[in-house]
Amino acid sequence: AQSVTQLGSHVSVSEGALVLLRCNYSSSVPPYLFWYVQYPNQGLQLLLKYTSAATLVKGINGFEAEFKKSETSFHLTKPSAHMSDAAEYFCAVSEGQTGANNLFFGTGTRLTVIP
Amino acid sequence: DTAVSQTPKYLVTQMGNDKSIKCEQNLGHDTMYWYKQDSKKFLKIMFSYNNKELIINETVPNRFSPKSPDKAHLNLHINSLELGDSAVYFCASSRTSTGEQYFGPGTRLTVT
């Protein structure tokens, strides 16, 4: 079974500071991992995905994430926060090519950027 | 050129009514999904359809029924609506093998 844990339901950073959003996963098969962003009253937008290629994945808007199998982690980072980054961020896992394509989401982390 | 669209965006209805939410994707994807997002923002898969066949059906009450007239559409029918059905419902689509899902803008359902 797949599951995701996001540590910290709320994260606040100053504009220009490092953004670090934590995600740990559990999967019985090699996982596919995703980060999605949700702006207020909008749908989910894919930031980046890991599908067993390079462990460091670069996404849109300057975000990146590193897959660490030994730590079962897929933390999301951005070197310098921008006001427009304020949103809800969701980590998700699927079974990928070895099984059904269902996404299992974490509970989300709300990012606040302080000017 | 919306990739995944849903109608309506907002739906307010009374308990006991039957309602439908429509979803369309113009991406040529093979698989479509319905997710429910509760008041705490938790997202949970409800259904997925692959080439017009239901392939996953989570523990969802049988009052909810997905209907796919063709590969580009997956509608959600809800019978005998209950207060607990109030949530935001998201449609999504993907190519079967990549896992990358594209989401619609959501339908906020309020049951009074």
mmCIF file of C-alpha atoms in Angstrom:
data_model
loop_
_atom_site.group_PDB
_atom_site.id
_atom_site.type_symbol
_atom_site.label_atom_id
_atom_site.label_comp_id
_atom_site.label_asym_id
_atom_site.label_seq_id
_atom_site.Cartn_x
_atom_site.Cartn_y
_atom_site.Cartn_z
ATOM 1 C CA ALA A 1 0.000 0.000 0.000
ATOM 2 C CA GLN A 2 1.091 3.532 -0.688
ATOM 3 C CA SER A 3 0.967 6.488 1.645
ATOM 4 C CA VAL A 4 2.536 9.891 2.074
ATOM 5 C CA THR A 5 3.317 11.929 5.179
ATOM 6 C CA GLN A 6 3.884 15.646 4.946
ATOM 7 C CA LEU A 7 5.544 17.074 8.043
ATOM 8 C CA GLY A 8 4.192 20.483 8.936
ATOM 9 C CA SER A 9 0.745 21.551 7.913
ATOM 10 C CA HIS A 10 1.894 25.185 7.848
ATOM 11 C CA VAL A 11 5.274 26.605 6.865
ATOM 12 C CA SER A 12 6.153 30.309 6.926
ATOM 13 C CA VAL A 13 9.230 31.775 5.281
ATOM 14 C CA SER A 14 10.424 35.274 4.538
ATOM 15 C CA GLU A 15 10.555 36.473 0.970
ATOM 16 C CA GLY A 16 13.938 35.483 -0.458
ATOM 17 C CA ALA A 17 14.501 32.702 2.077
ATOM 18 C CA LEU A 18 14.890 29.004 1.395
ATOM 19 C CA VAL A 19 11.696 26.979 1.052
ATOM 20 C CA LEU A 20 11.765 23.406 2.373
ATOM 21 C CA LEU A 21 8.603 21.296 2.396
ATOM 22 C CA ARG A 22 8.989 17.780 3.715
ATOM 23 C CA CYS A 23 7.494 14.583 2.312
ATOM 24 C CA ASN A 24 8.074 10.982 3.328
ATOM 25 C CA TYR A 25 6.494 8.096 1.487
ATOM 26 C CA SER A 26 5.669 4.476 2.017
ATOM 27 C CA SER A 27 5.352 2.124 -0.926
ATOM 28 C CA SER A 28 5.524 -1.624 -1.431
ATOM 29 C CA VAL A 29 6.687 -1.174 -5.038
ATOM 30 C CA PRO A 30 9.047 1.299 -6.719
ATOM 31 C CA PRO A 31 7.093 4.537 -6.458
ATOM 32 C CA TYR A 32 6.341 7.417 -8.692
ATOM 33 C CA LEU A 33 6.347 10.641 -6.652
ATOM 34 C CA PHE A 34 4.795 14.005 -7.356
ATOM 35 C CA TRP A 35 4.471 17.486 -5.959
ATOM 36 C CA TYR A 36 1.381 19.484 -6.798
ATOM 37 C CA VAL A 37 0.521 23.083 -5.920
ATOM 38 C CA GLN A 38 -2.960 24.440 -5.299
ATOM 39 C CA TYR A 39 -3.586 28.162 -5.353
ATOM 40 C CA PRO A 40 -6.697 29.463 -3.579
ATOM 41 C CA ASN A 41 -9.934 28.349 -5.243
ATOM 42 C CA GLN A 42 -8.082 26.623 -8.042
ATOM 43 C CA GLY A 43 -7.290 23.078 -9.139
ATOM 44 C CA LEU A 44 -4.007 21.262 -8.656
ATOM 45 C CA GLN A 45 -1.026 22.043 -10.848
ATOM 46 C CA LEU A 46 1.874 19.636 -11.246
ATOM 47 C CA LEU A 47 5.180 21.088 -10.009
ATOM 48 C CA LEU A 48 7.414 18.107 -10.675
ATOM 49 C CA LYS A 49 7.537 14.326 -10.732
ATOM 50 C CA TYR A 50 9.968 11.486 -10.039
ATOM 51 C CA THR A 51 9.595 8.370 -12.180
ATOM 52 C CA SER A 52 12.818 6.413 -11.462
ATOM 53 C CA ALA A 53 15.134 8.472 -13.650
ATOM 54 C CA ALA A 54 17.356 11.177 -12.105
ATOM 55 C CA THR A 55 16.985 11.429 -8.327
ATOM 56 C CA LEU A 56 17.158 15.229 -8.411
ATOM 57 C CA VAL A 57 14.105 16.500 -10.206
ATOM 58 C CA LYS A 58 13.662 20.070 -11.381
ATOM 59 C CA GLY A 59 10.185 21.469 -11.781
ATOM 60 C CA ILE A 60 8.431 24.666 -12.657
ATOM 61 C CA ASN A 61 8.756 28.014 -10.870
ATOM 62 C CA GLY A 62 12.267 27.209 -9.594
ATOM 63 C CA PHE A 63 11.242 24.254 -7.433
ATOM 64 C CA GLU A 64 13.158 21.013 -7.204
ATOM 65 C CA ALA A 65 12.966 17.791 -5.206
ATOM 66 C CA GLU A 66 15.376 15.004 -4.414
ATOM 67 C CA PHE A 67 14.366 11.352 -4.195
ATOM 68 C CA LYS A 68 16.229 9.612 -1.356
ATOM 69 C CA LYS A 69 15.378 5.944 -1.222
ATOM 70 C CA SER A 70 17.346 5.326 1.986
ATOM 71 C CA GLU A 71 15.313 7.984 3.773
ATOM 72 C CA THR A 72 12.061 7.318 1.862
ATOM 73 C CA SER A 73 11.882 11.054 1.333
ATOM 74 C CA PHE A 74 11.020 13.433 -1.488
ATOM 75 C CA HIS A 75 11.411 16.913 -0.004
ATOM 76 C CA LEU A 76 10.557 20.003 -2.079
ATOM 77 C CA THR A 77 12.914 22.980 -2.086
ATOM 78 C CA LYS A 78 13.287 26.403 -3.652
ATOM 79 C CA PRO A 79 16.351 28.564 -2.978
ATOM 80 C CA SER A 80 14.501 31.875 -2.749
ATOM 81 C CA ALA A 81 10.826 32.265 -1.883
ATOM 82 C CA HIS A 82 8.644 34.658 -3.825
ATOM 83 C CA MET A 83 5.346 36.119 -2.695
ATOM 84 C CA SER A 84 3.621 34.264 -5.526
ATOM 85 C CA ASP A 85 4.717 30.922 -4.005
ATOM 86 C CA ALA A 86 2.119 31.243 -1.238
ATOM 87 C CA ALA A 87 -0.200 28.272 -1.774
ATOM 88 C CA GLU A 88 -1.040 24.755 -0.607
ATOM 89 C CA TYR A 89 1.459 22.074 -1.611
ATOM 90 C CA PHE A 90 0.651 18.386 -1.891
ATOM 91 C CA CYS A 91 3.011 15.442 -2.133
ATOM 92 C CA ALA A 92 1.613 12.306 -3.786
ATOM 93 C CA VAL A 93 2.708 8.764 -4.559
ATOM 94 C CA SER A 94 1.522 6.193 -7.084
ATOM 95 C CA GLU A 95 2.512 2.681 -7.948
ATOM 96 C CA GLY A 96 3.685 3.837 -11.357
ATOM 97 C CA GLN A 97 4.213 1.232 -13.995
ATOM 98 C CA THR A 98 3.930 -1.694 -11.622
ATOM 99 C CA GLY A 99 0.348 -1.119 -10.723
ATOM 100 C CA ALA A 100 -2.659 1.125 -10.858
ATOM 101 C CA ASN A 101 -2.099 4.790 -11.457
ATOM 102 C CA ASN A 102 -3.947 6.035 -8.385
ATOM 103 C CA LEU A 103 -2.460 9.016 -6.629
ATOM 104 C CA PHE A 104 -2.312 8.910 -2.842
ATOM 105 C CA PHE A 105 -1.946 12.399 -1.440
ATOM 106 C CA GLY A 106 -0.469 13.749 1.741
ATOM 107 C CA THR A 107 -2.485 16.124 3.886
ATOM 108 C CA GLY A 108 -0.874 19.174 2.342
ATOM 109 C CA THR A 109 1.383 21.977 3.574
ATOM 110 C CA ARG A 110 0.273 25.577 3.445
ATOM 111 C CA LEU A 111 3.169 27.866 2.560
ATOM 112 C CA THR A 112 3.014 31.470 3.719
ATOM 113 C CA VAL A 113 5.575 33.965 2.412
ATOM 114 C CA ILE A 114 6.235 36.962 4.632
ATOM 115 C CA PRO A 115 7.270 40.176 2.900
ATOM 116 C CA ASP B 1 -7.969 25.747 -24.544
ATOM 117 C CA THR B 2 -8.715 24.297 -21.100
ATOM 118 C CA ALA B 3 -7.190 20.842 -20.816
ATOM 119 C CA VAL B 4 -9.553 19.452 -18.175
ATOM 120 C CA SER B 5 -12.831 21.252 -17.610
ATOM 121 C CA GLN B 6 -15.623 20.700 -15.104
ATOM 122 C CA THR B 7 -19.153 21.986 -14.856
ATOM 123 C CA PRO B 8 -20.587 23.443 -12.789
ATOM 124 C CA LYS B 9 -17.951 25.275 -10.748
ATOM 125 C CA TYR B 10 -20.347 25.699 -7.835
ATOM 126 C CA LEU B 11 -23.324 23.530 -6.929
ATOM 127 C CA VAL B 12 -25.653 24.199 -4.016
ATOM 128 C CA THR B 13 -28.443 21.728 -3.394
ATOM 129 C CA GLN B 14 -30.614 20.237 -0.690
ATOM 130 C CA MET B 15 -30.324 16.898 1.033
ATOM 131 C CA GLY B 16 -31.970 14.060 -0.822
ATOM 132 C CA ASN B 17 -31.542 15.556 -4.266
ATOM 133 C CA ASP B 18 -29.740 13.886 -7.184
ATOM 134 C CA LYS B 19 -27.062 15.844 -9.022
ATOM 135 C CA SER B 20 -24.388 15.390 -11.671
ATOM 136 C CA ILE B 21 -20.984 16.946 -12.275
ATOM 137 C CA LYS B 22 -19.505 16.832 -15.763
ATOM 138 C CA CYS B 23 -15.869 16.509 -16.744
ATOM 139 C CA GLU B 24 -14.217 16.735 -20.139
ATOM 140 C CA GLN B 25 -10.582 16.472 -21.187
ATOM 141 C CA ASN B 26 -9.122 17.424 -24.571
ATOM 142 C CA LEU B 27 -5.681 15.919 -23.970
ATOM 143 C CA GLY B 28 -6.328 12.582 -25.629
ATOM 144 C CA HIS B 29 -5.661 10.789 -22.349
ATOM 145 C CA ASP B 30 -6.755 7.208 -21.696
ATOM 146 C CA THR B 31 -7.567 7.435 -18.004
ATOM 147 C CA MET B 32 -9.802 9.800 -16.064
ATOM 148 C CA TYR B 33 -10.336 10.156 -12.304
ATOM 149 C CA TRP B 34 -12.560 11.701 -9.683
ATOM 150 C CA TYR B 35 -11.119 12.948 -6.386
ATOM 151 C CA LYS B 36 -12.869 14.376 -3.326
ATOM 152 C CA GLN B 37 -11.241 17.157 -1.300
ATOM 153 C CA ASP B 38 -12.767 17.613 2.143
ATOM 154 C CA SER B 39 -12.909 20.720 4.311
ATOM 155 C CA LYS B 40 -9.427 19.978 5.650
ATOM 156 C CA LYS B 41 -8.025 19.921 2.113
ATOM 157 C CA PHE B 42 -7.449 16.153 2.178
ATOM 158 C CA LEU B 43 -7.645 14.642 -1.304
ATOM 159 C CA LYS B 44 -8.875 11.104 -1.827
ATOM 160 C CA ILE B 45 -9.362 9.093 -5.004
ATOM 161 C CA MET B 46 -12.944 8.054 -5.699
ATOM 162 C CA PHE B 47 -12.896 6.478 -9.149
ATOM 163 C CA SER B 48 -10.782 6.040 -12.217
ATOM 164 C CA TYR B 49 -11.767 4.985 -15.732
ATOM 165 C CA ASN B 50 -9.469 3.512 -18.360
ATOM 166 C CA ASN B 51 -10.814 3.238 -21.889
ATOM 167 C CA LYS B 52 -14.366 3.382 -20.613
ATOM 168 C CA GLU B 53 -13.924 0.646 -18.026
ATOM 169 C CA LEU B 54 -13.880 1.206 -14.288
ATOM 170 C CA ILE B 55 -10.531 -0.005 -13.017
ATOM 171 C CA ILE B 56 -10.472 1.324 -9.470
ATOM 172 C CA ASN B 57 -13.379 1.893 -7.152
ATOM 173 C CA GLU B 58 -12.391 2.907 -3.638
ATOM 174 C CA THR B 59 -14.711 2.623 -0.637
ATOM 175 C CA VAL B 60 -17.210 5.105 -1.938
ATOM 176 C CA PRO B 61 -20.952 4.830 -1.249
ATOM 177 C CA ASN B 62 -22.907 3.400 -4.133
ATOM 178 C CA ARG B 63 -24.880 6.650 -4.245
ATOM 179 C CA PHE B 64 -21.932 7.858 -6.303
ATOM 180 C CA SER B 65 -21.690 6.511 -9.825
ATOM 181 C CA PRO B 66 -19.236 7.507 -12.547
ATOM 182 C CA LYS B 67 -20.434 7.421 -16.128
ATOM 183 C CA SER B 68 -18.180 7.697 -19.152
ATOM 184 C CA PRO B 69 -19.981 8.234 -22.476
ATOM 185 C CA ASP B 70 -16.631 8.326 -24.297
ATOM 186 C CA LYS B 71 -12.906 8.510 -23.602
ATOM 187 C CA ALA B 72 -12.955 12.306 -23.235
ATOM 188 C CA HIS B 73 -15.723 12.482 -20.641
ATOM 189 C CA LEU B 74 -16.236 11.163 -17.118
ATOM 190 C CA ASN B 75 -19.316 12.397 -15.328
ATOM 191 C CA LEU B 76 -20.118 11.902 -11.652
ATOM 192 C CA HIS B 77 -23.677 11.214 -10.591
ATOM 193 C CA ILE B 78 -24.669 11.485 -6.965
ATOM 194 C CA ASN B 79 -28.001 10.211 -5.684
ATOM 195 C CA SER B 80 -29.733 11.090 -2.412
ATOM 196 C CA LEU B 81 -27.227 13.754 -1.442
ATOM 197 C CA GLU B 82 -26.181 13.966 2.204
ATOM 198 C CA LEU B 83 -24.622 16.770 4.232
ATOM 199 C CA GLY B 84 -21.327 14.856 4.342
ATOM 200 C CA ASP B 85 -21.089 14.969 0.576
ATOM 201 C CA SER B 86 -20.243 18.666 0.775
ATOM 202 C CA ALA B 87 -16.715 18.982 -0.593
ATOM 203 C CA VAL B 88 -14.735 20.025 -3.643
ATOM 204 C CA TYR B 89 -14.698 17.385 -6.351
ATOM 205 C CA PHE B 90 -11.827 17.299 -8.802
ATOM 206 C CA CYS B 91 -11.653 15.544 -12.116
ATOM 207 C CA ALA B 92 -8.264 14.543 -13.533
ATOM 208 C CA SER B 93 -6.847 12.689 -16.513
ATOM 209 C CA SER B 94 -3.600 10.972 -17.473
ATOM 210 C CA ARG B 95 -2.008 8.719 -20.021
ATOM 211 C CA THR B 96 -2.138 5.271 -18.500
ATOM 212 C CA SER B 97 1.556 4.690 -18.064
ATOM 213 C CA THR B 98 3.104 8.052 -17.072
ATOM 214 C CA GLY B 99 1.302 8.765 -13.816
ATOM 215 C CA GLU B 100 1.194 12.465 -14.526
ATOM 216 C CA GLN B 101 -2.332 13.635 -13.862
ATOM 217 C CA TYR B 102 -3.842 16.903 -15.004
ATOM 218 C CA PHE B 103 -6.565 18.302 -12.790
ATOM 219 C CA GLY B 104 -9.669 20.276 -13.530
ATOM 220 C CA PRO B 105 -10.562 23.457 -11.606
ATOM 221 C CA GLY B 106 -12.877 21.625 -9.213
ATOM 222 C CA THR B 107 -16.587 21.715 -8.384
ATOM 223 C CA ARG B 108 -17.554 22.992 -4.969
ATOM 224 C CA LEU B 109 -20.620 21.049 -3.831
ATOM 225 C CA THR B 110 -22.606 22.357 -0.887
ATOM 226 C CA VAL B 111 -25.447 20.274 0.487
ATOM 227 C CA THR B 112 -27.864 22.103 2.772
#
